[in-house]
Coordinates of C-alpha atoms and ligand atoms in Angstrom, one line a residue:
Chain A
M3 CA 13.2 7.9 -12.1
S4 CA 12.6 9.1 -8.6
K5 CA 12.9 6.7 -5.6
D6 CA 10.6 3.6 -5.4
P7 CA 8.9 3.8 -2.1
Y8 CA 7.8 0.1 -2.5
R9 CA 11.2 -1.5 -3.0
A10 CA 12.9 -2.8 0.0
I11 CA 16.6 -2.6 0.5
D12 CA 18.7 -5.6 1.5
A13 CA 19.6 -6.1 5.1
W14 CA 21.4 -8.9 7.0
I15 CA 20.4 -10.6 10.3
T16 CA 23.5 -10.5 12.4
G17 CA 22.0 -11.7 15.6
V18 CA 19.0 -13.4 17.2
I19 CA 18.1 -13.2 20.7
D20 CA 15.5 -15.2 22.4
E21 CA 13.4 -13.0 24.7
T22 CA 10.5 -15.2 25.7
P23 CA 9.2 -18.3 24.0
A24 CA 7.1 -16.3 21.6
I25 CA 9.3 -13.2 21.3
K26 CA 12.6 -12.8 19.6
T27 CA 14.8 -9.8 18.9
F28 CA 16.7 -9.6 15.6
V29 CA 19.8 -7.5 15.1
V30 CA 19.6 -6.1 11.6
K31 CA 22.4 -4.6 9.4
P32 CA 20.9 -2.8 6.4
E33 CA 23.0 -2.2 3.3
I34 CA 22.5 1.6 3.8
P35 CA 22.4 2.8 7.5
L36 CA 18.9 3.4 8.7
K37 CA 18.6 6.9 10.1
F38 CA 15.3 6.8 11.9
R39 CA 13.8 8.7 14.6
T40 CA 12.8 6.7 17.7
G41 CA 9.1 5.6 17.3
Q42 CA 9.2 5.4 13.5
F43 CA 8.7 2.0 12.0
I44 CA 9.9 -0.1 9.2
Q45 CA 8.4 -2.8 6.9
F46 CA 10.3 -5.9 7.4
T47 CA 10.2 -7.8 4.1
L48 CA 10.6 -11.6 3.7
Y49 CA 11.3 -11.7 0.0
G50 CA 8.7 -13.6 -1.8
E51 CA 6.7 -14.2 1.4
G52 CA 5.4 -10.8 2.7
E53 CA 5.9 -7.8 4.9
A54 CA 5.1 -6.9 8.4
P55 CA 5.5 -3.5 10.2
F56 CA 7.7 -3.2 13.3
T57 CA 9.3 -0.4 15.2
P58 CA 13.0 -0.8 15.9
S59 CA 13.6 -1.4 19.5
S60 CA 17.2 0.1 19.6
S61 CA 18.4 3.7 20.1
H62 CA 18.0 5.9 17.1
F63 CA 21.6 7.1 17.7
E64 CA 22.7 3.8 16.1
A65 CA 22.1 3.6 12.4
E66 CA 24.5 0.9 11.2
K67 CA 22.6 -1.8 13.0
F68 CA 19.2 -1.7 14.6
E69 CA 17.1 -4.2 16.5
V70 CA 13.6 -5.3 16.1
T71 CA 11.7 -7.4 18.6
I72 CA 9.1 -9.6 17.1
M73 CA 6.3 -11.6 18.6
R74 CA 5.0 -14.7 16.7
A75 CA 1.5 -13.7 15.9
G76 CA 0.7 -14.7 12.3
R77 CA 1.9 -16.2 9.0
V78 CA 4.7 -13.8 8.4
T79 CA 6.0 -13.5 12.0
E80 CA 5.9 -17.3 12.1
K81 CA 8.5 -17.4 9.2
I82 CA 10.5 -14.4 10.7
H83 CA 11.1 -16.5 13.8
K84 CA 12.9 -19.0 11.7
L85 CA 15.5 -16.6 10.5
K86 CA 19.1 -17.2 11.4
Q87 CA 22.3 -15.1 11.5
G88 CA 23.3 -14.4 8.0
D89 CA 20.0 -14.5 6.4
V90 CA 19.0 -11.7 3.9
I91 CA 15.8 -9.8 4.4
G92 CA 14.4 -6.5 3.1
I93 CA 13.4 -3.4 4.8
R94 CA 11.5 -0.3 3.8
G95 CA 11.7 2.8 5.9
P96 CA 11.9 4.5 8.2
L97 CA 8.2 5.2 8.0
G98 CA 5.8 7.4 10.1
N99 CA 6.4 10.2 12.4
G100 CA 8.1 8.9 15.5
Y101 CA 8.2 10.4 19.0
P102 CA 8.3 14.3 19.2
L103 CA 11.4 14.3 21.4
E104 CA 11.5 18.2 21.4
E105 CA 8.1 18.3 23.0
F106 CA 9.5 16.1 26.0
E107 CA 12.5 18.2 26.7
G108 CA 12.7 19.6 30.1
K109 CA 9.7 17.5 31.4
E110 CA 9.1 14.5 33.5
I111 CA 8.7 11.6 31.3
L112 CA 6.5 8.7 32.2
I113 CA 6.6 5.7 29.9
L114 CA 3.9 3.1 30.4
G115 CA 4.3 -0.2 28.6
G116 CA 2.9 -3.7 28.4
G117 CA 4.0 -6.9 26.8
V118 CA 5.7 -6.6 23.5
G119 CA 4.7 -2.9 23.4
M120 CA 8.0 -2.6 25.3
A121 CA 9.8 -2.8 22.0
P122 CA 9.3 0.8 20.7
L123 CA 9.5 2.0 24.2
R124 CA 12.9 0.4 24.7
S125 CA 14.0 2.5 21.7
L126 CA 12.6 5.5 23.3
L127 CA 14.1 4.8 26.6
L128 CA 17.5 4.2 25.2
T129 CA 17.4 7.3 23.0
L130 CA 16.2 9.4 26.0
L131 CA 19.0 7.9 28.3
A132 CA 21.6 8.8 25.8
E133 CA 20.7 12.5 26.3
K134 CA 19.3 12.3 29.8
E135 CA 20.4 15.7 30.7
K136 CA 17.7 17.2 28.4
Y137 CA 14.8 15.6 30.4
K138 CA 13.8 16.2 34.1
K139 CA 13.1 12.6 35.0
I140 CA 12.6 9.3 33.2
S141 CA 10.3 6.7 34.6
L142 CA 9.2 3.4 33.1
L143 CA 6.2 1.4 34.3
Y144 CA 6.2 -1.9 32.7
G145 CA 3.6 -4.8 33.0
S146 CA 3.7 -8.2 31.6
K147 CA 1.4 -11.2 31.9
T148 CA 3.9 -13.5 33.9
P149 CA 7.6 -13.2 34.9
D150 CA 8.2 -15.5 31.8
D151 CA 6.8 -12.9 29.5
I152 CA 9.1 -10.0 30.4
V153 CA 11.1 -9.0 27.5
Y154 CA 14.6 -7.4 28.0
K155 CA 14.7 -9.0 31.3
S156 CA 18.4 -8.7 31.7
Q157 CA 18.6 -5.1 30.6
F158 CA 16.4 -3.4 33.3
D159 CA 19.3 -3.2 35.8
N160 CA 21.5 -1.6 33.3
W161 CA 18.7 1.1 32.5
R162 CA 18.4 1.8 36.2
K163 CA 22.0 2.4 36.5
K164 CA 21.9 4.8 33.5
G165 CA 19.3 6.9 35.3
A166 CA 15.8 5.6 34.7
E167 CA 13.3 5.0 37.4
I168 CA 11.7 1.7 36.8
F169 CA 8.6 -0.2 38.3
Q170 CA 7.3 -3.4 37.1
S171 CA 4.4 -5.6 37.6
V172 CA 3.1 -9.0 36.4
D173 CA -0.6 -9.8 36.0
K174 CA -0.1 -13.1 37.7
C175 CA 2.6 -15.4 39.0
E176 CA 1.8 -19.0 39.9
T177 CA 5.3 -20.1 40.9
G178 CA 5.7 -17.4 43.6
E179 CA 9.1 -16.4 42.3
W180 CA 7.9 -12.9 41.6
K181 CA 8.6 -10.6 44.5
G182 CA 7.3 -7.4 43.0
K183 CA 3.9 -6.0 42.4
I184 CA 1.1 -8.3 41.0
G185 CA -1.7 -6.9 39.0
V186 CA -2.2 -5.1 35.7
V187 CA 0.3 -2.3 35.0
T188 CA -1.9 0.5 36.3
C189 CA -1.7 -0.9 39.8
L190 CA 1.9 0.5 39.9
F191 CA 0.2 3.9 40.4
E192 CA -0.8 2.9 43.9
D193 CA 2.8 3.5 44.9
I194 CA 3.9 6.2 42.7
K195 CA 2.4 9.6 42.2
P196 CA 3.6 11.1 38.9
N197 CA 3.7 14.9 38.6
A198 CA 1.1 15.2 35.8
E199 CA 1.4 19.0 35.6
K200 CA 5.1 18.8 34.7
G201 CA 5.0 15.7 32.7
V202 CA 4.3 13.8 29.5
A203 CA 3.3 10.2 29.3
I204 CA 3.9 7.8 26.6
V205 CA 1.9 4.6 26.3
C206 CA 2.4 1.4 24.2
G207 CA 1.1 -2.1 24.6
P208 CA -1.9 -4.2 23.9
P209 CA -5.1 -2.3 23.1
I210 CA -6.8 -3.2 26.4
M211 CA -3.7 -2.0 28.5
M212 CA -3.5 1.3 26.2
K213 CA -7.1 2.0 27.0
F214 CA -7.0 1.6 30.7
G215 CA -3.5 3.1 30.9
T216 CA -4.8 6.2 29.2
L217 CA -7.9 6.5 31.4
K218 CA -5.7 6.2 34.5
L219 CA -3.3 8.9 33.2
L220 CA -6.4 11.2 32.6
E221 CA -7.5 10.5 36.1
L222 CA -4.0 11.4 37.4
G223 CA -4.4 14.8 35.8
Y224 CA -2.4 14.4 32.6
S225 CA -4.1 16.6 29.9
P226 CA -5.0 14.7 26.5
D227 CA -2.4 16.6 24.7
R228 CA 0.3 15.3 27.0
I229 CA -0.5 11.6 26.5
Y230 CA 1.3 10.0 23.5
L231 CA 0.1 6.7 22.1
S232 CA 1.6 4.4 19.6
M233 CA -1.2 3.1 17.7
E234 CA -1.1 -0.3 16.0
K235 CA -3.2 -0.8 12.8
N236 CA -3.1 -3.0 9.8
M237 CA -0.5 -1.7 7.4
S238 CA 0.5 -2.6 3.8
C239 CA 2.0 0.3 1.9
G240 CA 3.4 2.2 5.0
I241 CA 3.3 5.5 3.0
G242 CA -0.2 6.8 3.2
K243 CA -1.7 5.4 0.0
C244 CA -3.3 2.0 0.5
G245 CA -5.9 3.1 3.2
H246 CA -5.4 0.0 5.4
C247 CA -4.2 1.8 8.5
A248 CA -7.1 4.3 8.6
L249 CA -7.8 5.7 12.0
G250 CA -10.6 8.2 11.5
K251 CA -9.3 10.7 9.0
Y252 CA -5.7 9.7 9.7
F253 CA -3.5 7.2 8.1
V254 CA -1.5 5.7 11.1
C255 CA 1.5 4.9 8.8
K256 CA 1.9 8.5 7.8
D257 CA 0.2 10.7 10.4
G258 CA 1.3 8.4 13.2
P259 CA 2.1 5.8 14.5
V260 CA 2.5 8.2 17.5
F261 CA -0.6 10.4 18.2
K262 CA -1.4 12.5 21.0
Y263 CA -4.6 11.3 22.7
S264 CA -6.2 14.7 22.1
E265 CA -5.9 14.1 18.4
I266 CA -7.8 10.7 18.3
K267 CA -9.9 10.7 21.4
D268 CA -13.2 11.3 19.5
I269 CA -12.6 8.6 16.9
E270 CA -15.0 5.6 17.4
G271 CA -13.4 2.3 18.3
I272 CA -9.8 3.5 18.7
W273 CA -8.9 0.7 21.1
D274 CA -10.4 -2.0 19.0
Chain B
M2 CA -11.5 27.8 -27.1
K3 CA -11.4 26.3 -30.5
F4 CA -13.9 24.7 -32.9
L5 CA -13.3 21.2 -34.4
K6 CA -15.7 20.5 -37.4
K7 CA -17.3 17.0 -37.1
E8 CA -15.6 15.9 -40.3
N9 CA -12.2 16.9 -38.9
F10 CA -12.5 14.8 -35.7
E11 CA -11.3 11.6 -37.3
A12 CA -8.2 13.2 -38.8
F13 CA -7.4 14.6 -35.4
A14 CA -7.8 11.2 -33.7
K15 CA -5.7 9.6 -36.5
K16 CA -2.9 12.1 -35.8
I17 CA -3.0 11.5 -32.1
S18 CA -2.9 7.8 -32.6
R19 CA 0.5 8.0 -34.2
E20 CA 2.3 8.5 -31.0
N21 CA -0.3 7.2 -28.5
D22 CA -2.6 4.4 -27.7
I23 CA -6.1 5.8 -27.8
F24 CA -8.9 4.5 -25.5
Y25 CA -12.5 5.6 -25.7
P26 CA -15.9 4.7 -24.4
E27 CA -17.5 2.2 -26.8
Q28 CA -21.3 1.7 -26.6
T29 CA -22.7 -1.7 -26.4
N30 CA -26.3 -2.3 -25.5
G31 CA -26.7 1.1 -24.0
S32 CA -23.7 1.0 -21.7
Y33 CA -20.2 2.2 -22.3
R34 CA -17.0 0.2 -21.9
W35 CA -13.4 1.3 -22.4
K36 CA -12.0 0.1 -25.7
K37 CA -8.6 0.5 -27.3
N38 CA -8.9 2.2 -30.7
E39 CA -7.6 0.1 -33.5
G40 CA -8.3 2.7 -36.2
E41 CA -12.1 2.5 -36.3
S42 CA -14.0 5.8 -36.0
F43 CA -15.6 6.5 -32.7
S44 CA -17.9 9.1 -31.0
L45 CA -17.5 11.0 -27.8
E46 CA -21.2 11.2 -27.0
G47 CA -22.9 9.4 -24.1
H48 CA -22.1 9.0 -20.4
R49 CA -19.6 7.4 -18.1
T50 CA -18.3 3.9 -18.6
V51 CA -19.3 0.8 -16.5
L52 CA -15.7 0.5 -15.1
P53 CA -13.9 3.8 -14.0
M54 CA -11.0 5.3 -15.7
K55 CA -8.7 4.8 -12.7
Y56 CA -7.5 1.4 -13.7
F57 CA -5.6 3.0 -16.6
F58 CA -3.5 4.7 -14.0
F59 CA -3.0 1.8 -11.6
P60 CA -4.1 -1.5 -13.1
P61 CA -5.2 -4.1 -10.5
G62 CA -2.5 -6.8 -9.9
E63 CA 0.2 -4.7 -11.3
N64 CA 3.8 -6.0 -10.7
L65 CA 5.6 -2.8 -9.8
K66 CA 8.3 -2.5 -12.4
E67 CA 9.3 -0.1 -15.1
K68 CA 7.4 -0.7 -18.2
E69 CA 8.1 -0.1 -22.0
R70 CA 4.8 1.2 -23.3
K71 CA 3.3 3.9 -25.7
P72 CA 2.0 6.9 -23.9
A73 CA -1.9 6.9 -23.8
V74 CA -4.7 9.3 -24.6
I75 CA -8.1 8.8 -23.1
F76 CA -10.9 10.2 -25.1
G77 CA -14.3 10.6 -23.6
A78 CA -13.4 10.7 -20.0
R79 CA -16.3 12.2 -18.0
G80 CA -16.5 14.9 -15.3
C81 CA -16.9 12.2 -12.6
D82 CA -13.8 10.4 -13.9
L83 CA -11.9 13.6 -13.5
R84 CA -13.2 14.4 -10.0
G85 CA -12.2 10.9 -8.9
L86 CA -8.7 11.3 -10.5
A87 CA -8.1 14.6 -8.7
L88 CA -8.4 12.7 -5.5
L89 CA -6.4 9.7 -6.6
K90 CA -3.6 12.0 -7.7
K91 CA -3.4 13.7 -4.2
I92 CA -3.1 10.2 -2.7
Y93 CA -0.7 8.5 -5.1
L94 CA 1.5 11.4 -6.1
E95 CA 1.9 13.0 -2.7
E96 CA 5.4 12.3 -1.2
P97 CA 6.6 9.7 -1.2
E98 CA 5.4 9.5 -4.7
D99 CA 4.0 6.2 -6.1
I100 CA 6.3 6.2 -9.2
Y101 CA 4.1 3.5 -11.0
F102 CA 0.9 5.7 -11.0
R103 CA 0.9 6.5 -14.8
K104 CA 1.9 10.0 -15.7
D105 CA 2.0 9.4 -19.5
I106 CA -1.7 9.7 -20.0
L107 CA -3.4 12.6 -21.6
I108 CA -7.0 13.2 -21.0
F109 CA -9.4 14.4 -23.6
S110 CA -12.6 14.6 -21.7
A111 CA -16.0 15.1 -23.1
D112 CA -19.3 16.6 -21.7
C113 CA -22.0 14.0 -21.0
T114 CA -24.7 14.0 -23.5
S115 CA -26.9 11.5 -21.7
A116 CA -26.9 10.0 -18.2
H117 CA -26.9 6.4 -16.9
K118 CA -30.0 5.7 -14.8
D119 CA -28.0 5.7 -11.6
C120 CA -26.0 8.9 -12.3
F121 CA -26.6 11.6 -9.5
C122 CA -23.7 13.9 -9.9
A123 CA -26.0 17.0 -10.3
A124 CA -28.0 16.0 -7.2
L125 CA -24.7 16.1 -5.2
G126 CA -23.9 19.6 -6.5
D127 CA -21.5 18.4 -9.3
E128 CA -21.8 18.9 -13.0
P129 CA -22.1 16.4 -15.8
W130 CA -19.1 17.8 -17.4
A131 CA -15.3 18.4 -16.6
E132 CA -14.4 21.6 -15.1
E133 CA -10.7 20.9 -14.5
G134 CA -8.1 18.1 -14.7
F135 CA -8.2 17.6 -18.4
D136 CA -5.7 18.3 -21.2
L137 CA -8.5 18.9 -23.7
N138 CA -12.2 18.9 -23.2
F139 CA -14.7 18.3 -26.0
S140 CA -18.0 20.0 -25.7
F141 CA -20.8 19.5 -28.3
A142 CA -21.9 22.2 -30.7
R143 CA -24.3 21.6 -33.5
D144 CA -21.9 20.6 -36.2
G145 CA -18.7 19.8 -34.3
Y146 CA -16.8 20.3 -31.0
I147 CA -15.7 23.2 -28.9
V148 CA -12.4 22.2 -27.6
E149 CA -10.9 23.8 -24.5
A150 CA -7.3 23.3 -23.4
G151 CA -6.9 22.7 -19.7
S152 CA -3.1 22.1 -19.5
D153 CA 0.1 23.3 -21.3
K154 CA 0.2 20.0 -23.1
G155 CA -3.4 20.4 -24.4
S156 CA -2.6 24.0 -25.7
E157 CA 0.4 22.7 -27.4
I158 CA -1.6 20.0 -29.2
L159 CA -4.1 22.7 -30.4
K160 CA -1.2 24.7 -31.7
N161 CA 0.5 21.7 -33.4
N162 CA -2.8 20.9 -35.1
S163 CA -3.9 24.4 -35.9
G164 CA -4.9 23.3 -39.4
L165 CA -7.8 21.2 -38.1
F166 CA -9.2 23.8 -35.7
E167 CA -10.8 27.2 -36.1
D168 CA -11.6 30.0 -33.6
A169 CA -14.9 29.2 -31.8
S170 CA -17.6 31.9 -32.3
N171 CA -19.7 33.1 -29.5
A172 CA -22.7 31.5 -31.1
R173 CA -21.2 28.0 -31.0
K174 CA -19.9 28.6 -27.5
R175 CA -23.5 29.2 -26.5
E176 CA -24.6 26.0 -28.2
I177 CA -22.7 23.9 -25.8
L178 CA -24.5 25.2 -22.8
E179 CA -27.8 23.8 -24.2
V180 CA -26.4 20.2 -24.3
R181 CA -24.9 20.8 -20.9
Q182 CA -28.1 22.0 -19.4
K183 CA -30.1 19.3 -21.0
T184 CA -28.0 16.6 -19.5
K185 CA -28.0 18.3 -16.2
E186 CA -31.7 18.4 -16.1
T187 CA -31.9 14.7 -17.0
V188 CA -29.8 13.9 -13.9
L189 CA -31.6 16.1 -11.7
K190 CA -35.0 14.7 -12.9
Q191 CA -34.1 11.1 -12.5
N192 CA -33.1 11.9 -8.9
G193 CA -36.4 13.7 -8.1
G194 CA -34.9 17.1 -8.0
K195 CA -32.8 16.3 -4.9
N196 CA -30.1 18.6 -3.8
I197 CA -27.8 16.8 -1.4
K198 CA -25.1 19.0 0.4
P199 CA -21.9 16.9 1.0
A200 CA -21.1 19.0 4.0
V201 CA -24.5 18.1 5.6
I202 CA -23.7 14.4 5.0
A203 CA -20.3 14.8 6.6
E204 CA -22.0 16.3 9.7
K205 CA -24.7 13.7 9.9
I206 CA -23.1 10.4 9.4
E207 CA -21.8 10.0 12.8
K208 CA -25.2 10.6 14.4
N209 CA -27.1 8.4 12.0
T210 CA -25.4 5.0 12.5
D211 CA -28.9 3.6 12.7
V212 CA -29.8 4.7 9.2
L213 CA -26.6 3.1 7.9
A214 CA -27.2 0.0 9.9
K215 CA -30.4 -0.5 8.1
Y216 CA -28.8 -0.5 4.7
A217 CA -25.8 -2.4 5.9
E218 CA -28.0 -5.4 6.6
D219 CA -28.2 -6.0 2.8
C220 CA -24.5 -5.6 2.1
V221 CA -22.7 -9.0 1.3
S222 CA -19.2 -7.5 1.6
C223 CA -18.4 -8.2 -2.1
G224 CA -16.3 -5.1 -2.6
A225 CA -18.0 -4.3 -5.9
C226 CA -18.9 -0.7 -4.8
T227 CA -15.3 0.2 -4.1
N228 CA -13.8 -1.6 -7.0
V229 CA -16.1 0.2 -9.5
C230 CA -15.6 3.6 -7.7
P231 CA -13.6 6.2 -9.6
A232 CA -12.5 7.7 -6.2
C233 CA -11.6 4.6 -4.2
F234 CA -8.0 4.1 -4.1
C235 CA -7.3 1.2 -1.5
F236 CA -4.9 -1.6 -2.4
F237 CA -2.7 -4.2 -0.7
L238 CA 0.9 -5.1 -1.5
S239 CA 2.0 -8.6 -2.1
E240 CA 5.3 -10.0 -3.0
G241 CA 5.9 -10.4 -6.7
E242 CA 8.7 -11.0 -9.1
N243 CA 11.4 -8.5 -8.4
N244 CA 9.2 -6.1 -6.6
K245 CA 5.7 -5.8 -5.1
I246 CA 2.4 -6.4 -6.7
R247 CA -0.4 -3.9 -6.0
Y248 CA -3.8 -5.5 -5.8
S249 CA -6.9 -3.6 -5.5
D250 CA -8.6 -4.1 -2.0
S251 CA -11.7 -3.0 -0.4
C252 CA -12.6 -1.6 3.0
Q253 CA -15.8 -3.5 2.8
Y254 CA -13.9 -6.9 3.1
P255 CA -14.2 -8.2 6.7
G256 CA -10.5 -8.8 7.0
Y257 CA -9.3 -5.5 5.7
A258 CA -8.4 -3.9 8.9
R259 CA -7.4 -6.9 10.9
V260 CA -4.0 -6.9 12.5
A261 CA -1.7 -9.8 13.0
G262 CA -2.6 -10.1 16.7
G263 CA -6.3 -10.6 15.6
A264 CA -7.8 -7.2 16.6
N265 CA -10.2 -5.8 14.0
P266 CA -11.7 -2.4 14.4
R267 CA -14.3 -3.0 11.8
K268 CA -15.2 -6.7 12.2
E269 CA -18.9 -6.0 12.0
M270 CA -20.7 -4.9 8.9
T271 CA -22.2 -1.6 10.1
P272 CA -18.8 0.0 11.1
R273 CA -17.4 -1.0 7.7
F274 CA -20.4 0.3 5.7
K275 CA -20.1 3.5 7.8
H276 CA -16.4 3.8 7.1
R277 CA -17.1 4.0 3.5
F278 CA -19.3 7.0 3.9
L279 CA -17.1 8.6 6.4
C280 CA -14.0 8.2 4.1
K281 CA -15.9 9.8 1.2
F282 CA -17.7 12.6 2.9
F283 CA -15.6 13.4 6.0
Y284 CA -12.1 11.9 6.1
R285 CA -11.1 12.8 2.5
P286 CA -12.5 16.3 2.5
A287 CA -10.7 16.9 5.8
M288 CA -7.3 15.5 4.7
Q289 CA -7.2 15.7 0.9
E290 CA -9.7 18.6 0.5
I291 CA -11.6 16.6 -2.1
K292 CA -14.7 14.5 -1.4
G293 CA -14.5 10.9 -2.3
C294 CA -17.8 10.7 -4.2
T295 CA -18.3 12.0 -7.7
G296 CA -22.0 11.0 -8.0
C297 CA -21.4 8.5 -10.8
G298 CA -23.6 5.9 -9.4
R299 CA -21.4 3.1 -10.4
C300 CA -21.7 1.6 -6.9
I301 CA -25.5 1.5 -7.2
D302 CA -25.3 -0.3 -10.5
G303 CA -22.7 -2.7 -9.2
C304 CA -24.1 -3.6 -5.7
Q305 CA -24.9 -7.1 -5.2
G306 CA -27.0 -6.3 -2.3
G307 CA -29.2 -3.9 -4.2
I308 CA -28.2 -1.0 -2.0
N309 CA -28.8 2.5 -3.5
F310 CA -26.0 4.7 -2.4
M311 CA -27.9 7.8 -3.4
D312 CA -30.9 6.6 -1.2
V313 CA -28.5 6.2 1.7
L314 CA -27.3 9.8 1.2
A315 CA -30.7 11.2 0.9
D316 CA -31.8 9.4 4.0
I317 CA -28.9 10.7 6.0
A318 CA -29.4 14.2 4.6
G319 CA -33.0 14.0 5.5
A320 CA -32.6 12.5 8.9
A321 CA -33.5 14.6 11.9
E322 CA -30.6 16.5 13.6
Ligands
SF4_411 S1 -19.2 6.2 -4.2 FE1 -20.5 5.4 -5.8 S2 -21.5 7.2 -6.8 FE2 -19.8 8.0 -5.5 S3 -18.0 8.0 -6.9 FE3 -17.9 6.1 -5.9 S4 -19.1 4.7 -7.3 FE4 -19.5 6.8 -7.9
SF4_412 S1 -21.2 -3.5 -3.6 FE1 -23.0 -3.4 -2.1 S2 -22.9 -5.5 -1.2 FE2 -21.0 -5.2 -2.3 S3 -19.6 -4.5 -0.6 FE3 -20.5 -2.7 -1.8 S4 -22.3 -2.0 -0.5 FE4 -21.7 -4.2 0.1
FES413 S1 -0.4 1.4 5.5 FE1 -1.1 2.0 3.6 S2 -2.1 3.9 4.0 FE2 -1.2 3.3 5.8

């Protein structure tokens, strides 16, 4: 019998990191190393309870263990948040296409992220930084609602040291502790002028941020085939059969989750 | 092509039943339902069943585990069932393969000799008989069947039962055309001679949201249409004993596309209703190279909102550019 694409393999939780009150990162060790490409996703199975799709947030050069950053948003994620070190879960994957790194080589890379959308982007960033000589420049623009909602807070300095240029904003800050930019993430473009001709841009975040981020990038001169979006859709099978993740003629789980804006721009309601 | 005398049909079916479960369309009150054969004699005449053939291949609520069972032979599958199956196979058997989609089923299709009042295959450019995808196909000659093999397995079965079959004469081969033509005319006639071009539908859906919105008002999101459709494949996975359970699902249910964060691209009825048409006439032809509608009319028969799918298509096709 050939391989059963519905059956999860066992994996162990080897660490839990609190990121924000609603977001945790889980360190997962699968029984067989997970050789994924950054941007691909997995189905995270709670045996007997259900599954939910997540993109690993760690570098794809590490297969023995990987990390997933998960926001509490529904029935399954509520239960996932109760997991502790040593608990057994299931995983299916890697699934989907992932980021086409070969298309990024030799270019200036601009990463635009918002909120928990930083999870797949962290994987991308770490993967890019591991081979940074291949890319001309790596910049990250990251926005979150408030300073308390920033994920991976303690890691930004480290990424800077490794060679990434990083700009951050928060939508609002009532305590006054935030010394940086205040406003939605696109306000960061008031200060930096990316080289759209020589660059590619990668966007991931809440739908509204993806929409305005993309529009801004177009305005800055990025052509639609140089803007890469990680699309979030309802998923069940993760292998292009159940129809749930339909985005126009595509199945996001199989043809995505990463799409060039040029591929999907004419589909109705892509930001909904 | 071979000829099977009417009186030899039962002997043939008996022989097949030794190693296979046989299913066939049983007529009750003018409609046809799949029935497992328990040795009774049966006929291949008539038209498509109420429920599609697809559930033999992926039964709803199936716990995904290896099963001990006899292989099956489906007698009397219709052209629409096979056109639907062709799409289902592309979806389910494409890498990574769904290993639970049954592969131990042989199909002995039969030409339609009558039509359900909602059948519109011929108005959509399809035929009320199977052109491919069968192991054997049975067509009707005056005193028996003309049997055509459509696969290696089918040819082998003919060879192994050569005692029951004889060569088909040209005269007999011509007889089957009469039956085919008569059924086709019935279908065309009950659809007012309409000739709907799927490619035209594909082009015009997007510009005719208002036409769809008008029909969508009557939809109650029950999902009957997609559940009875031989070409609809959607499902959702749930945790079951030892592996997942695959339940049938419908793009017409309000929560179908909702993500955990609450966003739902097709929360409103019209986008959902439109999605079904786009899927069948635009997305599947673009990606799987097969349209997702076979013209079987089951969704018309099953609709709780009284929506006539064929009328919707005719309105879209007839709408101004
Ligand atoms: S859409 Fe309706 S007419 Fe077309 S194949 Fe499905 S059930 Fe039959
Ligand atoms: S059968 Fe009719 S009412 Fe039910 S979901 Fe389909 S179109 Fe809507
Ligand atoms: S999640 Fe099933 S088709 Fe994409």
